[in-house]
GROMACS .gro file of C-alpha atoms in nm:
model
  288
    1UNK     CA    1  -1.349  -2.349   9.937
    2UNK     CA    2  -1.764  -2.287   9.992
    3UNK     CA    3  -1.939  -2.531   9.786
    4UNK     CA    4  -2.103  -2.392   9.486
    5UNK     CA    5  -2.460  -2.234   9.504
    6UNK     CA    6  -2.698  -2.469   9.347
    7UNK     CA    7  -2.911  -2.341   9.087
    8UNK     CA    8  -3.300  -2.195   9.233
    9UNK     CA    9  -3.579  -2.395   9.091
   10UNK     CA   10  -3.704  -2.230   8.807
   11UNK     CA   11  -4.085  -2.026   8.918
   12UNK     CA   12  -4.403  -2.193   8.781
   13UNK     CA   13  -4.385  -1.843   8.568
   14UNK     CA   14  -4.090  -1.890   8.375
   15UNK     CA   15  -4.161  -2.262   8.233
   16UNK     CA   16  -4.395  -2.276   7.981
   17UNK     CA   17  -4.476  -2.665   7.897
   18UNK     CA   18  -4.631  -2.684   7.592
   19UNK     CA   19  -4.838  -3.112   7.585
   20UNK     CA   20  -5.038  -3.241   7.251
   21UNK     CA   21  -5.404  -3.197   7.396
   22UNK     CA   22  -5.541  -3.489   7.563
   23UNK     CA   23  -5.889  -3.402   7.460
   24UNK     CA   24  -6.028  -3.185   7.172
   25UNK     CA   25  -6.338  -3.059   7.287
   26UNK     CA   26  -6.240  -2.975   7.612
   27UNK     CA   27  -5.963  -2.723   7.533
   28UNK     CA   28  -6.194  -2.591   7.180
   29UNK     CA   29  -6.258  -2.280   7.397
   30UNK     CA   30  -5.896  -2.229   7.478
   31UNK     CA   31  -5.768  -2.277   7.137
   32UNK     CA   32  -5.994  -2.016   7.016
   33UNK     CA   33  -5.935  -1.781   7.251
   34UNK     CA   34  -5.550  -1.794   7.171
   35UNK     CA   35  -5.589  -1.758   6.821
   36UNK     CA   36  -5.663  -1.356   6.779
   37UNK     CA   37  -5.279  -1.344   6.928
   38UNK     CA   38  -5.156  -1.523   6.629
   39UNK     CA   39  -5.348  -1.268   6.382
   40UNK     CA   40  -4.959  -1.076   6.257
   41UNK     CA   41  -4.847  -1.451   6.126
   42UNK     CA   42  -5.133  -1.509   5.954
   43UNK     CA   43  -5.081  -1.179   5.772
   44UNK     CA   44  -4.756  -1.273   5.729
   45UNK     CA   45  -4.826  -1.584   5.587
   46UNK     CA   46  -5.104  -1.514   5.426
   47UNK     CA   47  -4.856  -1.246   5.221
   48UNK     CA   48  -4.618  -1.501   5.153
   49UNK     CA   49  -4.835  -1.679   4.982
   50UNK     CA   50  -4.953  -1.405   4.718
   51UNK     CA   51  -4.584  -1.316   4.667
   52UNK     CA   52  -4.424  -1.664   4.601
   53UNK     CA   53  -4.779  -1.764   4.347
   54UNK     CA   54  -4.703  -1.483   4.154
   55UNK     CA   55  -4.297  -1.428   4.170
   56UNK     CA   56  -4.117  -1.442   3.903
   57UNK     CA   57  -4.404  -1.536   3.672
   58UNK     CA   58  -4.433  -1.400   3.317
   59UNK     CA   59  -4.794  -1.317   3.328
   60UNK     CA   60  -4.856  -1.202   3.672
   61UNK     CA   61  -5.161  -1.130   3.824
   62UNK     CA   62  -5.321  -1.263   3.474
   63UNK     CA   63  -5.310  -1.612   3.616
   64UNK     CA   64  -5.593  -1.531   3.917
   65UNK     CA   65  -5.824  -1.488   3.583
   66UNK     CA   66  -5.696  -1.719   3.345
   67UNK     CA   67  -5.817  -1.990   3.504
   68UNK     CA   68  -6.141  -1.951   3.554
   69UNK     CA   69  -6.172  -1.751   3.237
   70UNK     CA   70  -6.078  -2.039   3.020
   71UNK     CA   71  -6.322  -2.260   3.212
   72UNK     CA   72  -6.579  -1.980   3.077
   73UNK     CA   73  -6.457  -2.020   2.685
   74UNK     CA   74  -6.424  -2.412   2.707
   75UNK     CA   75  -6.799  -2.420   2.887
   76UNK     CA   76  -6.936  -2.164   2.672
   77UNK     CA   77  -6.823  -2.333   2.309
   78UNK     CA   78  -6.932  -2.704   2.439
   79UNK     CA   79  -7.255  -2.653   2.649
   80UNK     CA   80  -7.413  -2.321   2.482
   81UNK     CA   81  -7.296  -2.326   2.127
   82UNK     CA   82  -7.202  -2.726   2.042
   83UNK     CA   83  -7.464  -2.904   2.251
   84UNK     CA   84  -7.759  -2.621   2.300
   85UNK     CA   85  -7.824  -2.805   2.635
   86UNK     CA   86  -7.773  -2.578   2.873
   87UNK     CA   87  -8.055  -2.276   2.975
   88UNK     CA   88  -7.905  -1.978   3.159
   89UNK     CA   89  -8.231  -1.785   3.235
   90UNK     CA   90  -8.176  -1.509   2.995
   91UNK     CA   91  -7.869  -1.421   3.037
   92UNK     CA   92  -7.553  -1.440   2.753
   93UNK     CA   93  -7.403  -1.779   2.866
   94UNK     CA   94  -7.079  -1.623   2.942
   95UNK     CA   95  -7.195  -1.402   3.182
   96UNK     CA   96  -7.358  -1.668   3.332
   97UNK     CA   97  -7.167  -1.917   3.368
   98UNK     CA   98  -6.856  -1.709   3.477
   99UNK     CA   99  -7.049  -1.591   3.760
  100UNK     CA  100  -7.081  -1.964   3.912
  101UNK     CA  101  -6.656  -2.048   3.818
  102UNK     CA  102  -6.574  -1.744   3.960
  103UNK     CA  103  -6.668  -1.901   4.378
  104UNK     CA  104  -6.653  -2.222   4.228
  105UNK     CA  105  -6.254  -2.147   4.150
  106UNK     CA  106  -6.188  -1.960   4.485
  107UNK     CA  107  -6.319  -2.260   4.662
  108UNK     CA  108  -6.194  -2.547   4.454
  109UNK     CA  109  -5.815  -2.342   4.476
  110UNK     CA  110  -5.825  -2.320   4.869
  111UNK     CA  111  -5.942  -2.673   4.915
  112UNK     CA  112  -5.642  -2.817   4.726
  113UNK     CA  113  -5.386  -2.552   4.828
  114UNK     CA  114  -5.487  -2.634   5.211
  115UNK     CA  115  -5.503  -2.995   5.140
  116UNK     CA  116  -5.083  -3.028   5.121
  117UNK     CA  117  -5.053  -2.714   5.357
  118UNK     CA  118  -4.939  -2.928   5.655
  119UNK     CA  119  -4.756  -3.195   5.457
  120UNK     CA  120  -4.546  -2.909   5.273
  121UNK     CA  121  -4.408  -2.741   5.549
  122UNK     CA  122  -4.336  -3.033   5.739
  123UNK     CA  123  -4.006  -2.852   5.812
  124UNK     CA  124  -4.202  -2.588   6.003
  125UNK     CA  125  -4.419  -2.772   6.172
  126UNK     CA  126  -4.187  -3.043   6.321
  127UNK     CA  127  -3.945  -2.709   6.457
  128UNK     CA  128  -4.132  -2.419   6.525
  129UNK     CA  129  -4.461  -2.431   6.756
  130UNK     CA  130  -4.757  -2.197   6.608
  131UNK     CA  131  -5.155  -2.281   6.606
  132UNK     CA  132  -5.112  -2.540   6.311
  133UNK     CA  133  -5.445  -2.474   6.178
  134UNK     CA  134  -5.294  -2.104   6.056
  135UNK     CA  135  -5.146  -2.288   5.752
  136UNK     CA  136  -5.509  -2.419   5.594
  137UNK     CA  137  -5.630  -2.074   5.694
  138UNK     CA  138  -5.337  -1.908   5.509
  139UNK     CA  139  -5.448  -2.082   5.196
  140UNK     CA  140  -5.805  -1.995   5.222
  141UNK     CA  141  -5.723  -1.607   5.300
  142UNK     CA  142  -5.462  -1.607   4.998
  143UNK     CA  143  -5.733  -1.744   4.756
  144UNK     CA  144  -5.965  -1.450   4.858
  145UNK     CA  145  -5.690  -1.222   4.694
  146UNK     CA  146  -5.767  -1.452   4.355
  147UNK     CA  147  -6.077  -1.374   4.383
  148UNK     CA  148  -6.124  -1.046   4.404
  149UNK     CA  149  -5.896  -1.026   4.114
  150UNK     CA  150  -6.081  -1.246   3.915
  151UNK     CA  151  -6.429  -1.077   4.000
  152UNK     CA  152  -6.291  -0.780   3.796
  153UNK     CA  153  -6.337  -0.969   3.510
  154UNK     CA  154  -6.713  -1.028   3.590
  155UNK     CA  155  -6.779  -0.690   3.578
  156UNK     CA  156  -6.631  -0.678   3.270
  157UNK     CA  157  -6.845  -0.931   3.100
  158UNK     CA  158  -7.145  -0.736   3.258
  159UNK     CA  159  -7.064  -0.450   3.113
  160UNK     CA  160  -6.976  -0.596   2.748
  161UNK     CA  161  -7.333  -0.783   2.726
  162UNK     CA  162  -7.532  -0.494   2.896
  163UNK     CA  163  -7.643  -0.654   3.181
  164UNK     CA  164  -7.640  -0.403   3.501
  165UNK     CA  165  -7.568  -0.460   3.876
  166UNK     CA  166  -7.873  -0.476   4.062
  167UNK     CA  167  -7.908  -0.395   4.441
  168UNK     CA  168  -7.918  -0.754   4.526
  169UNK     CA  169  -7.551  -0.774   4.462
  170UNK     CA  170  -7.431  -0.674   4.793
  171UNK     CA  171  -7.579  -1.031   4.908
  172UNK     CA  172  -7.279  -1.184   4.714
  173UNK     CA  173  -7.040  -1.039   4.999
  174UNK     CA  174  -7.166  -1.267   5.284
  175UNK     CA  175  -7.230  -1.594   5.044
  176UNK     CA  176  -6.860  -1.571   4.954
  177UNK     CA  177  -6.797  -1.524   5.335
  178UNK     CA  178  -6.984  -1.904   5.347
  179UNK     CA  179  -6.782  -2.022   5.068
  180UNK     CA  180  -6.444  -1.936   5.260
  181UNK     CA  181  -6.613  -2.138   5.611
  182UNK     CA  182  -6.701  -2.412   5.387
  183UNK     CA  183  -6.371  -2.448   5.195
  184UNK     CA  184  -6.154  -2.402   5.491
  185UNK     CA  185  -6.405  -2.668   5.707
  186UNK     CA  186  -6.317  -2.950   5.360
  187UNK     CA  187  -5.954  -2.808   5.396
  188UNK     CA  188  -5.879  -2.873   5.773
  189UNK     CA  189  -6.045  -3.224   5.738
  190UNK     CA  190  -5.806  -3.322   5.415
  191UNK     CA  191  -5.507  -3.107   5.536
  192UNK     CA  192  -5.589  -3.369   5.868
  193UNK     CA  193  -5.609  -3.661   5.672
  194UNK     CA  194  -5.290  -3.662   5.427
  195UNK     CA  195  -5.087  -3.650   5.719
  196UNK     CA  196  -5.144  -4.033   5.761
  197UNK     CA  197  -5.291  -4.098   5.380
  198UNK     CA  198  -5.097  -3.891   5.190
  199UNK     CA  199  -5.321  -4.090   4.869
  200UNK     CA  200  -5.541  -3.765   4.952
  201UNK     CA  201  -5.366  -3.509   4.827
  202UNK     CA  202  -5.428  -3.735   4.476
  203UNK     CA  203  -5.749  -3.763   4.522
  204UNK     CA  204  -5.885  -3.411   4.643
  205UNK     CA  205  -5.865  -3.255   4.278
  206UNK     CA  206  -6.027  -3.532   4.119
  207UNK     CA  207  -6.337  -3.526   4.370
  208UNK     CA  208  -6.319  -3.161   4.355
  209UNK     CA  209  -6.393  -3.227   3.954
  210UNK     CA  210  -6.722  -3.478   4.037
  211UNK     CA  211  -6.811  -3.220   4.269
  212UNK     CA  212  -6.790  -2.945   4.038
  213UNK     CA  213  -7.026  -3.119   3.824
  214UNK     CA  214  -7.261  -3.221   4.093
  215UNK     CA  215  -7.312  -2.814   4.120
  216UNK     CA  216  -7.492  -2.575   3.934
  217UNK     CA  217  -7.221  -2.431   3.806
  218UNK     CA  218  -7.253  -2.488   3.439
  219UNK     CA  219  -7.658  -2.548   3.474
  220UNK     CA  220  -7.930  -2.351   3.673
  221UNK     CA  221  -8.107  -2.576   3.954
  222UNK     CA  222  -8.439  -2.541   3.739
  223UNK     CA  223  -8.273  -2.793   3.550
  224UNK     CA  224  -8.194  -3.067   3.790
  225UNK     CA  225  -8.483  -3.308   3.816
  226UNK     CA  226  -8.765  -3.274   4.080
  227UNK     CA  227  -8.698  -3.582   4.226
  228UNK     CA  228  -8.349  -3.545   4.261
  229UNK     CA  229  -8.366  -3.190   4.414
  230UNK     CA  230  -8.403  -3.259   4.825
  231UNK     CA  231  -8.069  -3.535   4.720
  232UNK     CA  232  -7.904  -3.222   4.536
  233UNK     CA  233  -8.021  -2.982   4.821
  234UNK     CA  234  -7.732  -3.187   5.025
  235UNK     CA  235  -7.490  -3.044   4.851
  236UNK     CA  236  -7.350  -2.707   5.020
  237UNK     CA  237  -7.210  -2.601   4.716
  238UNK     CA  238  -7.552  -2.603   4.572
  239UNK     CA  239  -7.687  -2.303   4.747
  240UNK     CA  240  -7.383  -2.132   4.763
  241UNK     CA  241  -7.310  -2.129   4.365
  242UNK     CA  242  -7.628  -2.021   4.306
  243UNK     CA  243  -7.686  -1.774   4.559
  244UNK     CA  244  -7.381  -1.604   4.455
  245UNK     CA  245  -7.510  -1.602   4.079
  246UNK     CA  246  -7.872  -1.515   4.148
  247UNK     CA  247  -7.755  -1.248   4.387
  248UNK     CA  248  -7.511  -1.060   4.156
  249UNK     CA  249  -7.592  -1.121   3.811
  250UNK     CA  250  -7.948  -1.210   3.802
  251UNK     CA  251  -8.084  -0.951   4.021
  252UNK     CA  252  -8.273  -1.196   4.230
  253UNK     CA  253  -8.244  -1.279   4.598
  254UNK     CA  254  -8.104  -1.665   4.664
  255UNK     CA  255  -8.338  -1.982   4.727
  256UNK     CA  256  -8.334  -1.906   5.113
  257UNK     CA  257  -8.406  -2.280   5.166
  258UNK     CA  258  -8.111  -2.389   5.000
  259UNK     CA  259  -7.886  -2.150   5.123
  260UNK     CA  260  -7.980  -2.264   5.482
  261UNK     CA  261  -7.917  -2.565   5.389
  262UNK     CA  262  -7.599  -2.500   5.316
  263UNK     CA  263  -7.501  -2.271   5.581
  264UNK     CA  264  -7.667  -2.540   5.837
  265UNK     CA  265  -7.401  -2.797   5.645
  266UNK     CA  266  -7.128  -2.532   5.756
  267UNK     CA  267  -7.244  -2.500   6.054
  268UNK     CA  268  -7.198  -2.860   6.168
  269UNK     CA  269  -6.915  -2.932   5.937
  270UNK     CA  270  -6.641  -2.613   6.071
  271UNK     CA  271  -6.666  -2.721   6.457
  272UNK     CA  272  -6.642  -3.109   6.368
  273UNK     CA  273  -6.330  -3.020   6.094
  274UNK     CA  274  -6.178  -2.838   6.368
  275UNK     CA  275  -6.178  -3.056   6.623
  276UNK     CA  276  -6.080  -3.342   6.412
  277UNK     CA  277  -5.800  -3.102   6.293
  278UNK     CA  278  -5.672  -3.071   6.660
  279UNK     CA  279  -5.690  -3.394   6.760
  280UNK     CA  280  -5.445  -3.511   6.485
  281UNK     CA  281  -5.233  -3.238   6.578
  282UNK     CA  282  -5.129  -3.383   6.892
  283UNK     CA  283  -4.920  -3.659   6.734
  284UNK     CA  284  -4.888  -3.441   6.400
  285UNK     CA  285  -4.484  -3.388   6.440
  286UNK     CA  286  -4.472  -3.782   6.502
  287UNK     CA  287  -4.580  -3.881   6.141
  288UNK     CA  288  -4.407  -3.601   5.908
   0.00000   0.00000   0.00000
């Protein structure tokens, strides 16, 4: 009886090894590259996320504004009515401040979503190989659907107190295009970092609450000290906030300086969360 035919060696085409990257920065280019292919699961996902936030609940879509609207009331009665602290640069208070919660919320909501995106699909991740940064980005892309729900309310309160949409608003666009680099930049770097401290997923909404109130989000910049200002000018959120609010409810173009600042903070901050991001990814089945 002929001995069996062994089995060819597979061709170099049909195995596909798949190694944790040995350094970062070297394959940054390839990673990038690879990602436009992934562009249907991000849809996907990104879908998933709206459906399951808002399945089965009572009030809908209402919860995209009810958050950041009762931020508005509870701001409005203690810092314009109670304690007459506050200046808005003549604008009704409500307007005004709603127009600073409103990117303040988007961002604070797809820091902390993408903060426990890796940790709560540990299932996934530890089964099923995909570009692991898609899950932070998921968040962030989901949160932009909030948004833009929640911005209808803005133009409500515009129209209620009479205040009209100037041609500056259209600058708004771009800084909330900022506001989604910066939050998904914080994102990868905690998403990252509660996979081996999972104390930060604990600690992200409380700093995102100091932070809050480190930005003018309840106060103009006029009022922050003059000697505090190039220490305030650090914070990314500083030009962002108000650029968004000068742009589309004040009718004035943003402090240029201090949005570069804060797109310069981007800038550096993206590319260094990233390839933080994939460097813990390469043992980032080992510790789920």
């Amino acid at each position: 009886m002929p001995a069996p035919l062994a089995d060819p060696e597979p061709r170099a085409s049909d195995v596909l090894v798949i190694r944790p990257p040995g350094r970062p920065l070297a394959g940054l280019a390839r990673h990038l590259r690879a990602l436009p292919r992934y562009a249907d699961l991000l849809y996907v996902l990104t879908a998933h996320r709206v459906r399951v936030r808002y399945k089965q609940s009572a009030l809908g879509l209402a919860w995209a504004v009810l958050q950041p609207l009762l931020l508005m009331v509870i701001f409005t009665m203690v810092y314009a009515l109670i304690a007459r602290r506050t200046s808005s640069g003549g604008l009704p208070y409500p307007v005004f401040v709603y127009a600073a919660i409103l990117p303040w919320t988007f961002f604070a909501t797809s820091v902390t979503n993408a903060t426990s995106s890796l940790v709560g699909h540990a299932n996934l991740v530890t089964k099923v190989w995909f570009p692991r940064e898609l899950l932070p980005v998921s968040y962030v892309t989901a949160a932009i659907f909030d948004f833009a729900v929640a911005s209808i309310l803005l133009f409500v309160l515009m129209g209620w107190h009479g205040v009209g949409l100037e041609a500056t608003a259209w600058l708004g666009l771009p800084i909330v295009g900022l506001i989604a680099l910066l939050a998904l930049a914080v994102g990868l770097l905690t998403a990252a970092i509660q996979v081996r401290f999972r104390d930060i997923g604990l600690a992200v909404p409380l700093l995102l609450q100091v932070w809050m109130f480190l930005s003018p989000v309840i106060y103009p910049v006029e009022q922050v000290p003059a000697r505090f200002r190039g220490l305030y000018a650090l914070n990314p959120m500083a030009g962002l906030v108000d650029g968004f609010r000068r742009a589309t409810v004040q009718g004035q173009a943003p402090d240029w300086a201090l949005l570069a600042g804060s797109a310069a903070t981007i800038a550096v901050l993206l590319p260094s969360a990233y390839l933080f991001f994939k460097w813990v990814e390469a043992t980032l089945a080992d510790r789920m």
